[in-house]
Coordinates of C-alpha atoms and ligand atoms in Angstrom, one line a residue:
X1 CA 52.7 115.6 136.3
X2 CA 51.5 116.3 132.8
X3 CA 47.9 115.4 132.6
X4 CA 46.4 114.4 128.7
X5 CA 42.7 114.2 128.4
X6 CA 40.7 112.9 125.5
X7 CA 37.3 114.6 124.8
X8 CA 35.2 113.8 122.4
X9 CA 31.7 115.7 121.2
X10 CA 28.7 114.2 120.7
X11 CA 24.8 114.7 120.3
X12 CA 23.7 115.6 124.1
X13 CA 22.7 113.2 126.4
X14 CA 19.1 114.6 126.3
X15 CA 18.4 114.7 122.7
X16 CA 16.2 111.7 121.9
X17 CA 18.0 110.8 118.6
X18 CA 16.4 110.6 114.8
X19 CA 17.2 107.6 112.4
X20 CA 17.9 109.6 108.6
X21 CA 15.3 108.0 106.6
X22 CA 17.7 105.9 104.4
X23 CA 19.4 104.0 107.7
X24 CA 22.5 105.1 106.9
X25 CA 22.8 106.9 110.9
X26 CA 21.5 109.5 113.2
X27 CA 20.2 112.8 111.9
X28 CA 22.6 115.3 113.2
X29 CA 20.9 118.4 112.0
X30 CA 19.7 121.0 114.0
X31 CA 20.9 119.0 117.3
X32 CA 22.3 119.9 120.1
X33 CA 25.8 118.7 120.4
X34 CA 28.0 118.3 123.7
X35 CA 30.6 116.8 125.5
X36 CA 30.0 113.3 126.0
X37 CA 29.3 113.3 130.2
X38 CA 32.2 111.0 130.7
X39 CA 34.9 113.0 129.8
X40 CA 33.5 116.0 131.5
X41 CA 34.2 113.7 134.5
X42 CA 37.8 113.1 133.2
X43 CA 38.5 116.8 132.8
X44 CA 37.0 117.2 136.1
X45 CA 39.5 115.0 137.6
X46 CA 42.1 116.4 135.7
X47 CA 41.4 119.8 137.4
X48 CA 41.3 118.3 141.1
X49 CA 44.4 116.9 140.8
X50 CA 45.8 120.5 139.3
X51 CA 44.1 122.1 142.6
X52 CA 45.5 119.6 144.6
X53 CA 49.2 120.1 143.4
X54 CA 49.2 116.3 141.6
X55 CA 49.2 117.9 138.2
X56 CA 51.1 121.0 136.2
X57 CA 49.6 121.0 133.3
X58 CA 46.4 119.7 131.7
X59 CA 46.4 119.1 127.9
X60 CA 43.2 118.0 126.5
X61 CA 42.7 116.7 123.0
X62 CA 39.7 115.9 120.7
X63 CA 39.9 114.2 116.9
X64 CA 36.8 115.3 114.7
X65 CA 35.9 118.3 112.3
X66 CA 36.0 121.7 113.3
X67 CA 33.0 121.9 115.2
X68 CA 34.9 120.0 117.7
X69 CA 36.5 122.7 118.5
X70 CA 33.2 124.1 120.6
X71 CA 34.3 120.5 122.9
X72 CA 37.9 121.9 123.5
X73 CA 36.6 125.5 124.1
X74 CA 34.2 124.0 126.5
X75 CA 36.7 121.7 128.2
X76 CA 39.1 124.9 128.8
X77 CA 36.5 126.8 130.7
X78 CA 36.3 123.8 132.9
X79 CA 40.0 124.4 133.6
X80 CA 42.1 122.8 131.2
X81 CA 45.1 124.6 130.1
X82 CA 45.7 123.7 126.5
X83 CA 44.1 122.4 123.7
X84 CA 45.2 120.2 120.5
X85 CA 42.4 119.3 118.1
X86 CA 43.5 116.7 115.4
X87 CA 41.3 118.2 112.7
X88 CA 39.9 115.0 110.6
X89 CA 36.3 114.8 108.4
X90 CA 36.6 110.9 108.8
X91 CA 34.1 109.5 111.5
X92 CA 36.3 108.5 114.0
X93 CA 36.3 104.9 115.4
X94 CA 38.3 103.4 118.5
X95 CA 41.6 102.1 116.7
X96 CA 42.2 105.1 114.8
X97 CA 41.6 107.6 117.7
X98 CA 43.9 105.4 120.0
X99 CA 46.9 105.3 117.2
X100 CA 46.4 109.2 117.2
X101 CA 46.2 109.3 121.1
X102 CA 49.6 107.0 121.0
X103 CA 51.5 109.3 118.5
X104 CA 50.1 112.5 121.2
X105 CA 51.5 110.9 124.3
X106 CA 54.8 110.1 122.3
X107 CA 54.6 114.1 121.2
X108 CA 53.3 115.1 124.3
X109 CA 54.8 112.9 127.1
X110 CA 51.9 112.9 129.8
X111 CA 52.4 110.8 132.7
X112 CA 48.6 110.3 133.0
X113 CA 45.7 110.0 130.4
X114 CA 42.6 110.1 131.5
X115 CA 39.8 109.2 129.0
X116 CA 36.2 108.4 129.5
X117 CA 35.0 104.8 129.7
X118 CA 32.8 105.0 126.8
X119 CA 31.5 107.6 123.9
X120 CA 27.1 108.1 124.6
X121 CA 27.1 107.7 120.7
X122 CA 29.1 104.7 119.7
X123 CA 29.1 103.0 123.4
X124 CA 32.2 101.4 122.1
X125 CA 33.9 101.5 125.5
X126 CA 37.5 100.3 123.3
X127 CA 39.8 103.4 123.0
X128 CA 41.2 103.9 126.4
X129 CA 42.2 100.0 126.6
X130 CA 43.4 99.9 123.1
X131 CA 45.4 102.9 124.0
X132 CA 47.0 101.2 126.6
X133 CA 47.4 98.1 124.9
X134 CA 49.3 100.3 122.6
X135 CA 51.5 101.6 124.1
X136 CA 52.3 98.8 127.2
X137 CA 51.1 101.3 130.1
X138 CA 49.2 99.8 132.9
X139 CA 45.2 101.1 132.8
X140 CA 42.5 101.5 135.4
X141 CA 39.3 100.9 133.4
X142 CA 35.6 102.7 135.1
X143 CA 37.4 104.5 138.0
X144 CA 35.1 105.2 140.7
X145 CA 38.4 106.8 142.9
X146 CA 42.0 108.0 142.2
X147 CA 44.2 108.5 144.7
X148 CA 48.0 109.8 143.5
X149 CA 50.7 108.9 145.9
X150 CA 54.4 109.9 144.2
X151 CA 54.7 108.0 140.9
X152 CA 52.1 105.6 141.7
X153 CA 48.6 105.5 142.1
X154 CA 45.4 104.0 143.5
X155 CA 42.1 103.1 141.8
X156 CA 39.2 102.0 142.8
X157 CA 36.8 100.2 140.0
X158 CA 33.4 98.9 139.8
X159 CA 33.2 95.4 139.1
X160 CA 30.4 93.4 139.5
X161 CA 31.1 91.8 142.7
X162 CA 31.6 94.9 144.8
X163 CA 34.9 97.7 144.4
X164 CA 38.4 96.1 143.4
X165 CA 41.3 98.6 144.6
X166 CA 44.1 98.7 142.2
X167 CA 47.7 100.2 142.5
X168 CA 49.4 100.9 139.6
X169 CA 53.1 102.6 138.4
X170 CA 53.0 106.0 136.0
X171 CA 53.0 106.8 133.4
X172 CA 49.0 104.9 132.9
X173 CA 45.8 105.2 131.2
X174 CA 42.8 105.8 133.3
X175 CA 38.9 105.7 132.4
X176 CA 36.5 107.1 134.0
X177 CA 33.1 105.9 135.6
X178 CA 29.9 108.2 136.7
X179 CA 30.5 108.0 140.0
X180 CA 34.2 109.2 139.9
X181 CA 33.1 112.8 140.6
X182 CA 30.6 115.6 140.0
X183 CA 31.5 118.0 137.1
X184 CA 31.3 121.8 137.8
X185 CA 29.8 124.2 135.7
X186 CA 31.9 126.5 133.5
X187 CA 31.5 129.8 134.8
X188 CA 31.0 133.5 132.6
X189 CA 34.4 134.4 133.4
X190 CA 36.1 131.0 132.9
X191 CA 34.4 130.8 129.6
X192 CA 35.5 134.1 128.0
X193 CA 39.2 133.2 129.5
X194 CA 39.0 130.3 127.6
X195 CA 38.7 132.0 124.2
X196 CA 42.4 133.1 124.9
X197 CA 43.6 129.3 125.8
X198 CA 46.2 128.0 123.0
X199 CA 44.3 125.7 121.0
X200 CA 46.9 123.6 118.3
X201 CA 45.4 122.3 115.4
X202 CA 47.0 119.2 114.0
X203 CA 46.5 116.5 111.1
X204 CA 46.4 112.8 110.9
X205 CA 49.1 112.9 108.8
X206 CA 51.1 115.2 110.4
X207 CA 51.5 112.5 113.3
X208 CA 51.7 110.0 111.0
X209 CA 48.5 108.1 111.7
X210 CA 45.6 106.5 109.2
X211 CA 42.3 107.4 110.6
X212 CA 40.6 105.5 108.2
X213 CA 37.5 103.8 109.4
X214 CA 37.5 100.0 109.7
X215 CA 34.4 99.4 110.4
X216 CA 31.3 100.2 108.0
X217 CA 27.8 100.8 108.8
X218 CA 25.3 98.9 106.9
X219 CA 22.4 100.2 108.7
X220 CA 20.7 101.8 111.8
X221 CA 17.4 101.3 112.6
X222 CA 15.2 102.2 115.9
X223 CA 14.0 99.7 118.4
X224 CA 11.0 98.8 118.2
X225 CA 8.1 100.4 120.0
X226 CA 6.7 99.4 122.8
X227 CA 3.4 97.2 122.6
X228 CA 0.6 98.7 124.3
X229 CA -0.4 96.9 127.6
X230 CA -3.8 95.4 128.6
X231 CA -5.4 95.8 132.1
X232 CA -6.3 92.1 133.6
X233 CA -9.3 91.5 135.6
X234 CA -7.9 89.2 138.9
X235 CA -4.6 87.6 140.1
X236 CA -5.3 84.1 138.5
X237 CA -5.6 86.2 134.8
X238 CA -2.4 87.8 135.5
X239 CA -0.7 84.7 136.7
X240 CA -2.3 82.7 133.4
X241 CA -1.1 85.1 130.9
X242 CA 2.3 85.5 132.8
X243 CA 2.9 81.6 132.6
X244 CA 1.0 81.1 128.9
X245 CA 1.7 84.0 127.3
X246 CA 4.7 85.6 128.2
X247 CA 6.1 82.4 129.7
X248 CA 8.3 84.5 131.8
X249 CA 6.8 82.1 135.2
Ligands
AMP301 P1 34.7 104.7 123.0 O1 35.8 103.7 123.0 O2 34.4 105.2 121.5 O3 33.5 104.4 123.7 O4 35.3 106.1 123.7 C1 35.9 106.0 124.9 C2 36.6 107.3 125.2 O5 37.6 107.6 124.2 C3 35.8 108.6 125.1 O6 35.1 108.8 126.4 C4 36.9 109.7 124.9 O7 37.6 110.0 126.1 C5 37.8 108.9 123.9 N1 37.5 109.2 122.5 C6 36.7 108.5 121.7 N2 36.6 109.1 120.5 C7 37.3 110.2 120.6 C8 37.6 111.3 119.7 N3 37.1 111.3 118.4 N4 38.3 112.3 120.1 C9 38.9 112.3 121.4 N5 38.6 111.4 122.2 C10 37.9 110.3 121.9

């Protein structure tokens, strides 16, 4: 089973983001950038099911300028095969990368694609349905569990009630949720083998897809701070300003 993984990079998890002065976004400069967590946890996967004998081969795939290159690099060390970065300077949004995803698995012909369930910097948490929306394959959406058994498998998703268990034909679209697994570090040796990975750079055009933003941004602002708090003398103050004030009682 062919195994196609979307990556995408992003400003690090830990970074406390800036707002550029003139609202138009976050200021990337200087940053540090990385691999948004969830799809280290669908590489991850990817390379279970490889060391379990589910998978042969483990493309992954990222769409963004050449820095996003660092992502694929990165995502090789973790144990990924092969690389194919469509090279774009649009920003990407979750329609466009889908249609390039869908022209990829038509190129590519995985019987599994395995995104995460959302980007840290959008929180769009759109491309891996749309993708299956596009092209009529079943999805698993926040997978907490996989389970392969022939050319079916098992998922098991957090929804709000408790875990819904899921069985599903191949080929499918997966997304994947924190708890699905623990990504592993990249090790020295891994890393360096990874600089001789194939890595295939592609265009929009070439597969015949318009990344062309949809959407626009009109601004981005922070939220506001946090009020400072006061310190109340007895219970029947706290209970007054609770039910007059904040009217939350
Ligand atoms: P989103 O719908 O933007 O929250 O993204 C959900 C998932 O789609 C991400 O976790 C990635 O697996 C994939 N994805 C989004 N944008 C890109 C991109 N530019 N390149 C590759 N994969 C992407």
């Amino acid at each position: 089973m062919k195994v196609l993984v979307a990556v995408k990079r992003l400003v690090d998890y830990s970074v406390k983001v800036r707002v550029k002065a003139d609202h138009s976004g976050v200021d990337l400069a200087g940053v540090k950038m990385s691999l948004n967590p969830f799809d280290e946890i669908a590489v991850e996967e990817a390379v279970r099911l490889k060391e379990k004998g589910s998978a042969t081969e483990i493309v992954v795939v990222t769409i963004g300028d050449k820095s996003c290159q660092d992502s694929l690099r990165t995502a090789l060390a973790l144990g990924a095969d092969r690389a194919i970065h469509i090279e774009t300077s649009l920003e990407t949004q979750p329609l466009g990368v889908a249609q390039a995803l869908k022209a990829l698995v038509e190129r590519e012909s995985p019987e599994l694609v395995i995104l995460g369930k959302q980007a840290i910097d959008d929180d769009c948490n759109q491309t891996g349905q749309m993708l299956s929306a596009l092209l009529g394959w079943p999805q698993g959406t926040f997978i907490s569990k996989l389970t392969v058994k022939n050319k079916e498998i098992e998922v098991i998703r957090e929804v709000d009630g408790g875990l819904e268990t899921l069985q599903m034909p191949l080929p499918a679209v997966l997304t994947t949720d924190l708890r699905l697994n623990e990504p592993r570090y990249a090790t020295l040796p891994n890393i360096m083998k990874a600089k001789q990975k194939p890595l295939e750079i592609l265009t929009a055009e070439a597969l015949g897809v318009d990344l062309s933003p949809h959407l626009k941004t009109l601004s981005v602002s922070e939220p506001p701070g946090r009020k400072a708090g006061i310190k109340v003398e007895t219970v029947d103050q706290l209970i007054d300003k609770l039910r007059n004030e904040a009217k939350v009682i």
